[in-house]
Coordinates of C-alpha atoms and ligand atoms in Angstrom, one line a residue:
X278 CA 58.3 120.7 44.9
X279 CA 61.3 122.5 46.5
X280 CA 64.5 123.5 44.7
X281 CA 68.0 122.5 46.2
X282 CA 71.3 123.8 45.4
X283 CA 74.7 123.2 46.7
X284 CA 78.1 124.6 45.4
X285 CA 81.7 123.7 46.2
X286 CA 84.3 126.0 44.7
X287 CA 88.1 126.2 44.8
X288 CA 88.8 129.8 44.9
X289 CA 85.6 131.6 44.3
X290 CA 82.9 132.9 46.6
X291 CA 79.8 130.5 46.2
X292 CA 77.1 132.9 47.5
X293 CA 76.5 134.5 44.0
X294 CA 76.1 131.1 42.4
X295 CA 73.6 130.1 45.1
X296 CA 71.6 133.2 45.2
X297 CA 71.2 133.1 41.2
X298 CA 70.4 129.5 41.5
X299 CA 67.8 130.3 44.0
X300 CA 66.2 132.7 41.6
X301 CA 66.3 130.2 38.8
X302 CA 64.8 127.5 41.0
X303 CA 62.1 129.7 42.8
X304 CA 59.5 128.2 40.2
X305 CA 59.9 124.9 42.2
X306 CA 58.6 126.4 45.4
X307 CA 58.3 129.8 46.8
X308 CA 56.9 129.7 50.4
X309 CA 60.4 130.1 52.0
X310 CA 64.0 130.5 51.2
X311 CA 67.3 129.6 52.9
X312 CA 70.9 129.4 52.7
X313 CA 73.9 127.8 54.5
X314 CA 77.5 128.7 54.0
X315 CA 80.6 127.0 55.6
X316 CA 82.6 130.0 57.1
X317 CA 85.7 129.6 59.4
X318 CA 84.8 126.9 61.8
X319 CA 81.2 127.5 61.7
X320 CA 77.9 127.5 59.7
X321 CA 76.3 130.7 58.5
X322 CA 72.5 130.1 58.2
X323 CA 69.9 132.4 57.0
X324 CA 66.3 131.4 56.2
X325 CA 62.9 132.9 56.3
X326 CA 59.3 132.5 55.1
X327 CA 58.6 134.5 51.7
X328 CA 60.1 134.8 48.3
X329 CA 63.7 134.8 47.0
X330 CA 64.2 138.5 46.3
X331 CA 63.0 139.7 49.7
X332 CA 65.2 137.1 51.3
X333 CA 68.2 137.9 49.4
X334 CA 67.8 141.6 50.1
X335 CA 66.7 141.3 53.7
X336 CA 69.7 139.3 54.8
X337 CA 72.1 140.9 52.3
X338 CA 73.0 137.4 51.1
X339 CA 75.4 138.6 48.5
X340 CA 77.6 140.1 51.0
X341 CA 78.1 136.6 52.8
X342 CA 81.3 134.8 51.6
X343 CA 82.5 131.1 51.6
X344 CA 83.7 128.3 49.4
X345 CA 81.0 125.8 50.0
X346 CA 77.3 126.4 50.6
X347 CA 73.6 125.1 50.2
X348 CA 70.5 127.1 49.2
X349 CA 66.8 126.0 49.1
X350 CA 63.5 127.2 48.0
X351 CA 60.6 125.4 49.8
X352 CA 56.9 124.2 48.8
X353 CA 55.9 123.1 52.1
X354 CA 54.8 119.5 52.8
X355 CA 55.6 118.6 56.4
X356 CA 54.8 121.8 58.5
X357 CA 53.5 125.1 57.1
X358 CA 55.5 127.9 55.6
X359 CA 57.4 129.7 58.5
X360 CA 60.9 130.9 59.4
X361 CA 61.6 127.8 61.5
X362 CA 60.4 125.3 58.8
X363 CA 62.4 126.9 56.1
X364 CA 65.6 124.9 55.2
X365 CA 68.4 124.5 55.8
X366 CA 68.1 122.4 58.9
X367 CA 70.6 121.6 61.3
X368 CA 71.4 118.9 63.9
X369 CA 71.6 119.6 67.8
X370 CA 75.1 120.7 67.4
X371 CA 74.6 123.1 64.6
X372 CA 77.6 121.7 62.7
X373 CA 75.5 119.7 60.0
X374 CA 73.3 121.6 57.6
X375 CA 70.9 120.0 55.3
X376 CA 68.4 120.8 52.4
X377 CA 65.8 118.4 51.1
X378 CA 63.2 117.9 48.5
X379 CA 60.8 115.1 49.0
X380 CA 58.6 113.3 51.9
X381 CA 60.0 111.2 54.5
X382 CA 57.4 108.5 55.1
X383 CA 58.6 107.1 58.2
X384 CA 58.6 110.5 59.7
X385 CA 56.8 109.5 63.0
X386 CA 58.9 106.4 63.8
X387 CA 62.3 108.2 63.3
X388 CA 61.0 111.4 65.3
X389 CA 60.1 109.2 68.3
X390 CA 63.4 107.4 68.3
X391 CA 65.4 110.6 67.8
X392 CA 63.4 112.3 70.7
X393 CA 63.9 109.3 73.0
X394 CA 67.7 109.4 72.3
X395 CA 67.7 113.1 73.6
X396 CA 67.7 115.0 70.2
X397 CA 66.1 118.5 70.2
X398 CA 63.9 119.0 67.2
X399 CA 63.1 122.5 66.5
X400 CA 60.9 122.4 63.5
X401 CA 57.9 120.4 62.1
X402 CA 59.8 119.4 59.1
X403 CA 60.8 115.7 58.0
X404 CA 64.0 117.3 56.7
X405 CA 65.4 118.2 60.2
X406 CA 65.1 114.5 61.2
X407 CA 67.7 113.6 58.7
X408 CA 70.3 116.1 60.1
X409 CA 69.7 114.4 63.6
X410 CA 69.9 111.0 62.2
X411 CA 73.4 111.7 60.7
X412 CA 74.4 113.1 64.1
X413 CA 72.9 110.0 65.7
X414 CA 74.9 107.7 63.6
X415 CA 78.3 109.5 64.2
X416 CA 79.3 107.7 67.2
X417 CA 78.8 104.3 65.4
X418 CA 80.6 105.4 62.2
X419 CA 84.2 105.7 61.2
X420 CA 83.6 108.8 59.0
X421 CA 81.0 111.3 58.2
X422 CA 80.3 109.6 55.1
X423 CA 79.7 106.3 56.8
X424 CA 77.2 108.1 59.1
X425 CA 75.6 109.6 56.2
X426 CA 74.9 106.3 54.4
X427 CA 73.6 104.8 57.7
X428 CA 71.2 107.6 58.1
X429 CA 70.0 107.3 54.4
X430 CA 69.6 103.8 54.8
X431 CA 67.0 104.4 57.6
X432 CA 64.8 106.7 55.3
X433 CA 61.6 105.6 53.6
X434 CA 59.9 107.9 51.1
X435 CA 61.3 110.2 48.5
X436 CA 64.3 112.5 48.7
X437 CA 66.9 114.6 47.0
X438 CA 69.4 115.7 49.8
X439 CA 72.4 118.0 50.1
X440 CA 74.3 118.1 53.2
X441 CA 77.4 120.1 54.6
X442 CA 79.2 119.8 57.9
X443 CA 81.9 122.0 59.3
X444 CA 84.4 119.1 59.8
X445 CA 84.6 118.8 56.0
X446 CA 84.3 122.4 54.8
X447 CA 85.0 121.4 51.2
X448 CA 82.5 118.8 50.6
X449 CA 78.8 118.4 49.8
X450 CA 77.1 115.1 50.5
X451 CA 74.1 114.2 48.5
X452 CA 71.7 111.4 47.9
X453 CA 68.7 110.8 45.6
X454 CA 65.5 108.7 45.9
X455 CA 62.5 109.5 43.7
X456 CA 63.2 113.3 43.9
X457 CA 65.2 114.7 40.9
X458 CA 69.0 115.8 41.6
X459 CA 71.8 116.4 39.1
X460 CA 75.4 117.3 39.4
X461 CA 76.8 120.4 37.3
X462 CA 80.5 120.1 36.5
X463 CA 82.4 123.2 36.5
X464 CA 86.1 124.3 36.0
X465 CA 87.1 124.5 39.9
X466 CA 83.6 124.1 41.2
X467 CA 80.7 121.6 41.2
X468 CA 77.2 122.2 41.7
X469 CA 74.3 119.8 43.0
X470 CA 70.9 120.9 41.9
X471 CA 67.2 119.8 41.6
X472 CA 67.2 121.2 38.0
X473 CA 69.0 122.4 35.0
X474 CA 68.1 126.2 35.0
X475 CA 70.0 126.6 38.3
X476 CA 73.4 125.8 36.8
X477 CA 73.0 126.9 33.3
X478 CA 74.6 130.2 33.9
X479 CA 77.8 128.3 35.0
X480 CA 78.0 124.9 33.2
X481 CA 76.1 122.9 30.6
X482 CA 77.9 119.5 31.7
X483 CA 75.7 117.5 34.0
X484 CA 75.4 114.1 35.6
X485 CA 71.7 112.9 36.3
X486 CA 71.6 110.9 39.4
X487 CA 69.6 107.7 39.7
X488 CA 67.4 106.6 42.6
X489 CA 69.6 105.0 45.2
X490 CA 72.7 106.8 44.4
X491 CA 74.8 109.0 46.8
X492 CA 78.0 110.3 47.3
X493 CA 79.9 113.8 47.6
X494 CA 81.3 116.5 45.6
X495 CA 84.1 118.8 46.3
X496 CA 85.4 121.6 44.0
X497 CA 87.2 119.0 41.7
X498 CA 85.8 115.8 42.2
X499 CA 82.6 113.8 42.1
X500 CA 82.4 110.3 44.1
X501 CA 79.3 108.4 43.4
X502 CA 78.0 105.1 45.0
X503 CA 74.9 103.1 44.7
X504 CA 73.1 101.9 47.8
X505 CA 71.9 98.3 47.2
X506 CA 70.5 95.5 49.2
X507 CA 74.1 94.1 49.1
X508 CA 75.5 97.3 50.5
X509 CA 77.3 100.3 49.0
X510 CA 78.7 99.9 45.3
X511 CA 81.2 102.3 44.0
X512 CA 80.3 103.9 40.6
X513 CA 83.9 103.8 38.7
X514 CA 85.2 107.2 37.7
X515 CA 85.1 105.8 34.1
X516 CA 81.4 104.9 34.2
X517 CA 80.8 108.2 35.5
X518 CA 82.4 110.2 32.7
X519 CA 80.2 108.3 30.2
X520 CA 77.2 109.8 32.0
X521 CA 78.2 113.3 31.5
X522 CA 75.6 115.1 29.4
X523 CA 75.8 118.3 27.6
X524 CA 72.7 120.5 28.0
X525 CA 71.6 122.4 25.0
X526 CA 69.2 124.9 26.7
X527 CA 70.7 128.4 26.8
X528 CA 70.6 130.9 29.7
X529 CA 68.3 133.2 27.6
X530 CA 65.9 130.5 27.2
X531 CA 65.8 130.1 31.0
X532 CA 65.4 133.9 31.7
X533 CA 62.5 136.5 31.2
X534 CA 64.2 138.5 28.4
X535 CA 62.3 141.5 29.3
X536 CA 58.8 139.9 29.5
X537 CA 57.1 140.8 32.9
X538 CA 56.5 137.0 33.5
X539 CA 57.9 133.7 32.4
X540 CA 54.3 132.6 31.5
X541 CA 53.9 135.5 29.0
X542 CA 57.2 134.9 27.5
X543 CA 56.5 131.2 27.0
X544 CA 53.0 131.9 25.4
X545 CA 55.0 134.2 22.9
X546 CA 57.6 131.4 22.5
X547 CA 55.2 129.0 21.1
X548 CA 55.8 129.6 17.5
X549 CA 59.4 128.5 18.1
X550 CA 58.8 125.6 20.3
X551 CA 56.2 124.3 18.1
X552 CA 58.5 124.5 15.1
X553 CA 61.3 123.0 17.2
X554 CA 59.1 120.0 18.3
X555 CA 58.2 119.3 14.6
X556 CA 61.5 119.6 13.1
X557 CA 63.2 117.6 16.0
X558 CA 60.9 114.7 15.7
X559 CA 59.7 114.3 12.0
X560 CA 62.9 112.6 11.1
X561 CA 63.7 111.1 14.4
X562 CA 64.0 107.4 14.3
X563 CA 62.7 107.3 18.0
X564 CA 59.4 108.6 16.8
X565 CA 59.2 105.8 14.0
X566 CA 60.1 103.2 16.7
X567 CA 57.4 104.5 19.0
X568 CA 55.0 104.5 16.2
X569 CA 55.6 100.8 15.3
X570 CA 55.5 100.0 19.0
X571 CA 52.2 101.6 19.3
X572 CA 50.8 99.9 16.2
X573 CA 51.7 96.3 17.2
X574 CA 50.3 96.8 20.9
X575 CA 47.4 94.8 22.4
X576 CA 46.1 97.9 24.4
X577 CA 47.3 101.5 24.5
X578 CA 47.2 103.3 27.8
X579 CA 47.7 107.0 27.9
X580 CA 48.6 108.6 31.1
X581 CA 50.0 111.9 32.7
X582 CA 48.9 114.6 35.1
X583 CA 47.3 118.1 34.7
X584 CA 48.2 119.6 31.4
X585 CA 50.0 116.5 30.2
X586 CA 46.9 114.3 30.9
X587 CA 44.9 116.9 28.9
X588 CA 47.6 116.5 25.9
X589 CA 47.0 112.9 26.2
X590 CA 43.3 113.3 25.8
X591 CA 43.9 115.1 22.5
X592 CA 46.2 112.2 21.4
X593 CA 43.6 109.6 22.1
X594 CA 41.2 111.5 19.9
X595 CA 43.6 111.9 17.1
X596 CA 44.7 108.0 17.5
X597 CA 41.0 107.0 17.1
X598 CA 40.0 109.5 14.5
X599 CA 43.3 109.3 12.2
X600 CA 44.9 106.1 13.0
X601 CA 41.7 104.2 14.0
X602 CA 43.3 102.8 17.2
X603 CA 41.3 102.8 20.5
X604 CA 43.3 104.0 23.5
X605 CA 42.4 104.3 27.2
X606 CA 43.3 107.6 29.1
X607 CA 44.1 107.4 32.7
X608 CA 45.0 110.2 35.0
X609 CA 48.4 109.0 36.6
X610 CA 47.5 109.2 40.1
X611 CA 44.6 106.9 39.4
X612 CA 46.6 104.1 37.7
X613 CA 45.4 101.5 40.3
X614 CA 41.9 101.7 38.6
X615 CA 43.2 99.9 35.6
X616 CA 46.6 98.5 36.4
X617 CA 45.3 94.7 37.1
X618 CA 44.3 94.6 33.4
X619 CA 47.4 95.9 32.0
X620 CA 50.0 93.5 31.0
X621 CA 52.4 92.0 28.3
X622 CA 51.6 93.3 24.9
X623 CA 50.2 96.6 26.1
X624 CA 51.9 99.9 25.5
X625 CA 51.8 103.0 27.9
X626 CA 52.2 106.5 26.5
X627 CA 53.4 108.4 29.5
X628 CA 53.5 112.3 29.0
X629 CA 55.3 114.5 31.3
X630 CA 57.0 117.8 30.5
X631 CA 59.3 117.6 33.4
X632 CA 59.6 113.7 33.5
X633 CA 59.9 113.9 37.1
X634 CA 56.1 113.8 38.3
X635 CA 55.8 111.4 40.9
X636 CA 52.4 110.3 40.0
X637 CA 53.3 109.6 36.4
X638 CA 56.6 107.9 37.4
X639 CA 54.5 105.6 39.8
X640 CA 51.9 104.9 37.1
X641 CA 54.7 104.0 34.7
X642 CA 56.5 101.7 37.3
X643 CA 53.2 99.9 37.9
X644 CA 52.4 99.3 34.4
X645 CA 55.9 98.1 33.5
X646 CA 55.8 95.8 36.4
X647 CA 53.0 94.0 34.8
X648 CA 54.8 93.8 31.6
X649 CA 53.6 96.7 29.6
X650 CA 56.3 98.6 27.5
X651 CA 56.5 102.6 27.8
X652 CA 56.8 105.3 25.5
X653 CA 57.8 108.4 27.3
X654 CA 57.1 111.9 26.0
X655 CA 59.0 114.5 27.9
X656 CA 60.9 117.8 27.5
X657 CA 63.7 116.9 29.7
X658 CA 66.7 114.9 28.6
X659 CA 68.0 112.7 31.3
X660 CA 64.8 112.9 33.4
X661 CA 63.4 110.0 35.4
X662 CA 60.7 109.3 32.8
X663 CA 63.3 109.2 29.9
X664 CA 65.3 106.8 31.8
X665 CA 62.5 104.5 32.7
X666 CA 60.8 104.4 29.2
X667 CA 61.5 101.8 26.6
X668 CA 61.3 104.6 23.7
X669 CA 61.5 108.5 24.4
X670 CA 60.0 111.1 22.4
X671 CA 61.5 114.4 23.2
X672 CA 59.4 117.6 23.0
X673 CA 62.3 119.8 22.3
X674 CA 60.2 123.0 23.7
X675 CA 63.1 124.3 25.4
X676 CA 62.9 125.2 29.4
X677 CA 59.4 126.1 30.6
X678 CA 59.7 127.9 33.9
X679 CA 56.1 129.4 34.4
X680 CA 54.3 127.2 36.7
X681 CA 51.3 127.0 34.3
X682 CA 52.2 124.9 31.2
X683 CA 51.8 126.7 27.9
X684 CA 54.4 126.0 25.4
X685 CA 54.8 122.3 26.5
X686 CA 51.2 121.7 26.1
X687 CA 51.2 122.7 22.4
X688 CA 54.6 121.0 21.9
X689 CA 53.1 117.9 23.5
X690 CA 50.2 117.9 21.0
X691 CA 52.7 118.4 18.1
X692 CA 54.9 115.3 19.1
X693 CA 51.8 113.2 19.8
X694 CA 50.1 114.3 16.4
X695 CA 53.4 113.1 14.6
X696 CA 53.2 109.8 16.5
X697 CA 49.6 109.5 15.4
X698 CA 50.6 110.1 11.7
X699 CA 53.4 107.5 11.8
X700 CA 51.3 105.0 13.7
X701 CA 48.6 105.4 10.9
X702 CA 51.3 105.0 8.3
X703 CA 52.7 101.8 10.2
X704 CA 49.2 100.4 10.3
X705 CA 48.3 101.2 6.6
X706 CA 45.5 103.4 7.7
X707 CA 47.0 106.4 5.7
X708 CA 49.3 105.8 2.9
X709 CA 52.8 107.8 2.5
X710 CA 51.3 110.5 0.5
X711 CA 48.4 111.2 2.8
X712 CA 50.8 111.1 5.7
X713 CA 53.1 113.5 3.8
X714 CA 50.2 115.9 3.1
X715 CA 49.3 116.1 6.6
X716 CA 53.0 116.7 7.7
X717 CA 53.2 119.6 5.3
X718 CA 50.2 121.1 7.0
X719 CA 51.5 120.4 10.4
X720 CA 55.0 122.1 9.5
X721 CA 52.8 125.3 9.3
X722 CA 51.4 125.0 12.9
X723 CA 54.0 127.5 14.2
X724 CA 52.8 130.2 11.8
X725 CA 49.1 129.6 12.8
X726 CA 50.0 129.9 16.3
X727 CA 52.1 133.1 15.8
X728 CA 48.9 134.5 14.1
X729 CA 46.6 133.4 17.0
X730 CA 48.8 134.9 19.6
X731 CA 48.4 138.2 17.8
X732 CA 44.7 137.8 17.4
X733 CA 44.3 136.7 21.0
X734 CA 46.1 139.7 22.3
X735 CA 43.6 141.8 20.4
X736 CA 40.4 140.2 21.5
X737 CA 41.1 139.1 25.1
X738 CA 40.2 142.3 27.2
X739 CA 42.8 143.7 29.4
X740 CA 40.9 142.9 32.4
X741 CA 38.9 139.8 31.6
X742 CA 36.4 137.9 34.0
X743 CA 35.8 140.9 36.3
X744 CA 33.7 139.9 39.1
X745 CA 33.5 136.3 37.9
X746 CA 33.6 133.7 40.8
X747 CA 32.7 130.7 38.6
X748 CA 32.5 130.0 35.0
X749 CA 31.9 127.3 32.6
X750 CA 34.3 126.3 29.7
X751 CA 32.8 123.9 27.4
X752 CA 33.2 122.1 24.0
X753 CA 32.3 119.2 22.2
X754 CA 34.6 116.8 20.3
X755 CA 38.2 118.2 20.1
X756 CA 36.8 121.4 21.6
X757 CA 35.7 119.6 24.7
X758 CA 39.3 118.4 25.2
X759 CA 40.8 121.9 24.6
X760 CA 38.4 123.5 27.1
X761 CA 39.7 121.2 29.9
X762 CA 43.1 122.7 29.5
X763 CA 41.6 126.3 29.2
X764 CA 39.7 125.8 32.6
X765 CA 42.8 124.4 34.3
X766 CA 44.8 127.7 33.3
X767 CA 42.1 130.0 34.5
X768 CA 41.7 128.0 37.9
X769 CA 45.3 127.8 38.7
X770 CA 46.5 131.3 37.9
X771 CA 43.4 133.4 38.2
X772 CA 41.8 131.6 41.1
X773 CA 38.6 131.6 39.5
X774 CA 36.4 128.5 39.7
X775 CA 36.4 127.4 36.0
X776 CA 34.5 124.0 35.2
X777 CA 34.8 122.2 32.1
X778 CA 32.7 119.3 31.0
X779 CA 31.5 118.2 27.4
X780 CA 28.7 120.7 26.4
X781 CA 26.1 118.0 25.8
X782 CA 26.2 117.4 29.4
X783 CA 24.6 120.8 30.4
X784 CA 21.1 119.4 30.2
X785 CA 22.1 116.5 32.5
X786 CA 22.8 118.6 35.4
X787 CA 25.2 121.5 35.3
X788 CA 22.8 124.0 33.5
X789 CA 20.9 124.1 36.7
X790 CA 23.5 126.7 37.9
X791 CA 23.3 129.0 35.0
X792 CA 21.4 132.3 35.6
X793 CA 21.6 135.9 34.0
X794 CA 25.1 136.9 33.3
X795 CA 26.8 133.5 34.3
X796 CA 29.9 133.4 32.0
X797 CA 30.2 130.5 29.6
X798 CA 33.0 129.9 27.3
X799 CA 32.6 127.7 24.2
X800 CA 35.7 126.2 22.6
X801 CA 34.0 125.5 19.0
X802 CA 35.8 123.1 16.8
X803 CA 34.8 122.1 13.3
X804 CA 34.3 118.5 14.2
X805 CA 31.3 119.5 16.4
X806 CA 28.9 122.0 14.6
X807 CA 26.1 120.7 16.8
X808 CA 27.5 122.9 19.5
X809 CA 25.3 125.6 18.2
X810 CA 22.4 124.1 20.0
X811 CA 24.3 123.9 23.3
X812 CA 25.1 127.8 22.8
X813 CA 21.3 128.4 22.2
X814 CA 20.4 126.6 25.5
X815 CA 22.9 128.6 27.4
X816 CA 21.7 131.9 25.7
X817 CA 18.0 131.1 26.5
X818 CA 19.0 131.0 30.1
X819 CA 20.8 134.4 30.2
X820 CA 24.3 133.2 30.2
X821 CA 26.8 135.5 29.1
X822 CA 28.4 133.5 26.2
X823 CA 31.7 133.9 24.6
X824 CA 32.6 131.5 21.6
X825 CA 36.0 131.1 20.3
X826 CA 36.2 129.2 17.0
X827 CA 38.4 129.1 13.9
X828 CA 37.5 130.6 10.7
X829 CA 37.6 127.5 8.6
X830 CA 34.0 126.6 9.4
X831 CA 30.7 128.1 9.7
X832 CA 28.8 128.0 13.2
X833 CA 25.0 128.4 13.0
X834 CA 24.7 131.1 15.6
X835 CA 24.4 134.9 15.4
X836 CA 26.2 137.1 17.8
X837 CA 24.1 139.4 20.1
X838 CA 24.0 141.4 23.3
X839 CA 25.0 138.4 25.3
X840 CA 26.7 136.3 22.7
X841 CA 30.3 137.3 21.4
X842 CA 31.9 135.2 18.8
X843 CA 35.7 135.5 18.4
X844 CA 37.1 134.0 15.3
X845 CA 40.8 133.1 15.1
X846 CA 42.1 132.6 11.5
X847 CA 42.6 129.1 10.1
X848 CA 42.2 128.3 6.4
X849 CA 42.7 124.7 6.6
X850 CA 40.1 122.1 7.5
X851 CA 42.7 119.8 9.1
X852 CA 41.7 118.7 12.6
X853 CA 45.3 118.3 13.5
X854 CA 45.8 122.0 13.2
X855 CA 42.8 123.1 15.2
X856 CA 44.5 123.2 18.6
X857 CA 47.2 125.9 17.6
X858 CA 44.7 128.7 16.8
X859 CA 42.6 128.0 19.9
X860 CA 44.7 127.6 22.8
X861 CA 46.5 130.9 22.8
X862 CA 43.2 132.7 23.4
X863 CA 42.8 130.9 26.6
X864 CA 46.3 131.0 27.8
X865 CA 46.1 135.0 27.2
X866 CA 42.8 135.1 29.1
X867 CA 44.1 133.3 32.2
X868 CA 47.2 135.4 32.2
X869 CA 45.6 138.7 31.9
X870 CA 42.8 137.7 34.5
X871 CA 45.6 136.8 36.9
X872 CA 47.7 139.9 36.4
X873 CA 44.6 142.2 36.5
X874 CA 43.5 140.6 39.7
X875 CA 46.9 141.4 41.3
X876 CA 48.4 137.9 41.2
X877 CA 51.7 136.7 39.8
X878 CA 51.0 134.0 37.2
X879 CA 54.3 132.4 37.6
X880 CA 53.8 131.6 41.1
X881 CA 50.4 130.5 41.7
X882 CA 49.5 129.8 45.4
X883 CA 49.7 126.2 46.6
X884 CA 51.2 125.0 43.3
X885 CA 54.8 124.1 42.2
X886 CA 56.2 123.4 38.7
X887 CA 57.4 119.9 39.2
X888 CA 55.2 117.8 41.6
X889 CA 57.7 115.3 43.1
X890 CA 55.5 114.2 45.8
X891 CA 52.6 111.6 46.1
Ligands
M6R2063 O1 55.9 118.0 34.4 P1 54.6 117.4 34.0 O2 54.0 117.5 32.8 O3 54.4 115.9 34.4 O4 53.5 118.0 35.1 C1 52.1 117.6 35.3 C2 51.3 118.6 35.8 O5 51.7 118.8 37.2 C3 51.3 119.9 35.1 O6 50.9 119.7 33.7 C4 50.3 121.0 35.6 O7 49.0 120.4 35.6 C5 50.5 122.3 35.0 N1 51.7 123.0 35.6 C6 49.3 123.0 34.8 O8 49.5 124.4 34.0

């Protein structure tokens, strides 16, 4: 949902840092791009609809020079993608420039007031209003900072903002409310950014800002304040230095390393990310603490969005089957459906790769407000979810840049499987030797995944789903949960309507759509051999059936003209292991279908990696 970057340097040109930052942030939004550089006594602004590479070459951005500047990649909310709606935006005088990620809720009220006061609004964005608001407050303020604070106080909604003004060419003002913003500390420069990958090439030392914080950076200092109901409170420098974190992700991890797309690279990285999740969590006291919290809870609520919600479904199944605990899954944006019955004694497992998904954070806040405690499962150290959770389980999957979640899904399943086992141990449902036995098996998940990727590359055609407009992806038991994720992958990057429902439901309605040649994929797992009947009913109606199963059990179906069986090696009968051989097939399927249709799987239309709006 938009990427912002701002750089202040002492004696180096900031445009290369901003340009690289824009490339690294493009996964957050890619409908338009812009840059503002302070130069002489004015601002140089370049912006356009389109992607980062075309923008940088069209405007020869790397030839621009300055010591302070801003950059922005946009995912449109207020106003469609266009040159004029691209950020940065300016006030009437053109001396203040702003970039923003978020949504200003009181847009209409502010706009009316500003227009009455004579401001000329050029774009349809909510962002531009903030530049005019600052300008509007200037006559009533003793400094630019005071005008900035007064303007910010008038905003409702979510924002991560960076602002420059020609009167103070060596400063970037910033503010955060419900949209991520971090500060990267360099030697002779400082960076304000939406996310870690934008600054990894230059520094690993970061301060993660909290809601309500604002301030400014120069090349050598950071001044931070908290806007409270009582006014502005200064965050002392000593307190600030205790908040500096060292980021362990490497630049290589956040770049394509010769792969044509991040998504393919991240599919291939799964053996490493799964191993890292296992090894990083198996001895981690946080996981034990989470398990004990879980076990002693009254109700267990599992929440998240998209892929993270799907990982939560697998978790609930494991919890029930292995730890014998019932849990309740709720899509984060629908938390209102159950929040009135959530309270003290309940535990919420909130799953979010980014830890910044608006819907998930809102669900967490609603449940916490009613007395529930929260276990956050996230990949990003310092993310909002990690800060708002009582206990945090880190996925340790390394950065995921492709918009389609791949390696974080398998790492979520791994961390949640470990949580299940320790919860079962805590509750005495499994004894230590049973848990250790299963841990030994899980420690091999990375090898199983490596083999599965190799097999999937062999089995998935180079140009799959040719001519398909609509498909079913079905399963029973664990397979039905994996099929939901498979269908999401196909929808979001190959733009093919892929519907997933538990296979037993076919006869209750959806089978009416099936006619000769209709593609149906089955994710067949060993817990549900009865899926054979569902395959037969589809076959009888002429569907084109592909069954993807593991080799550790026998399915009573013979392959034939319209029934293909793909068997991925798995020797063990452990249910905790079954997602690893199966999911890569569908990741590769979606990836190849997307590329064969001429799409860019890293930048699916209408989507952004981290959804920080309501
Ligand atoms: O960062 P999160 O895990 O909270 O993101 C939640 C969803 O937006 C995300 O999983 C989305 O569904 C995936 N990008 C789909 O591949």
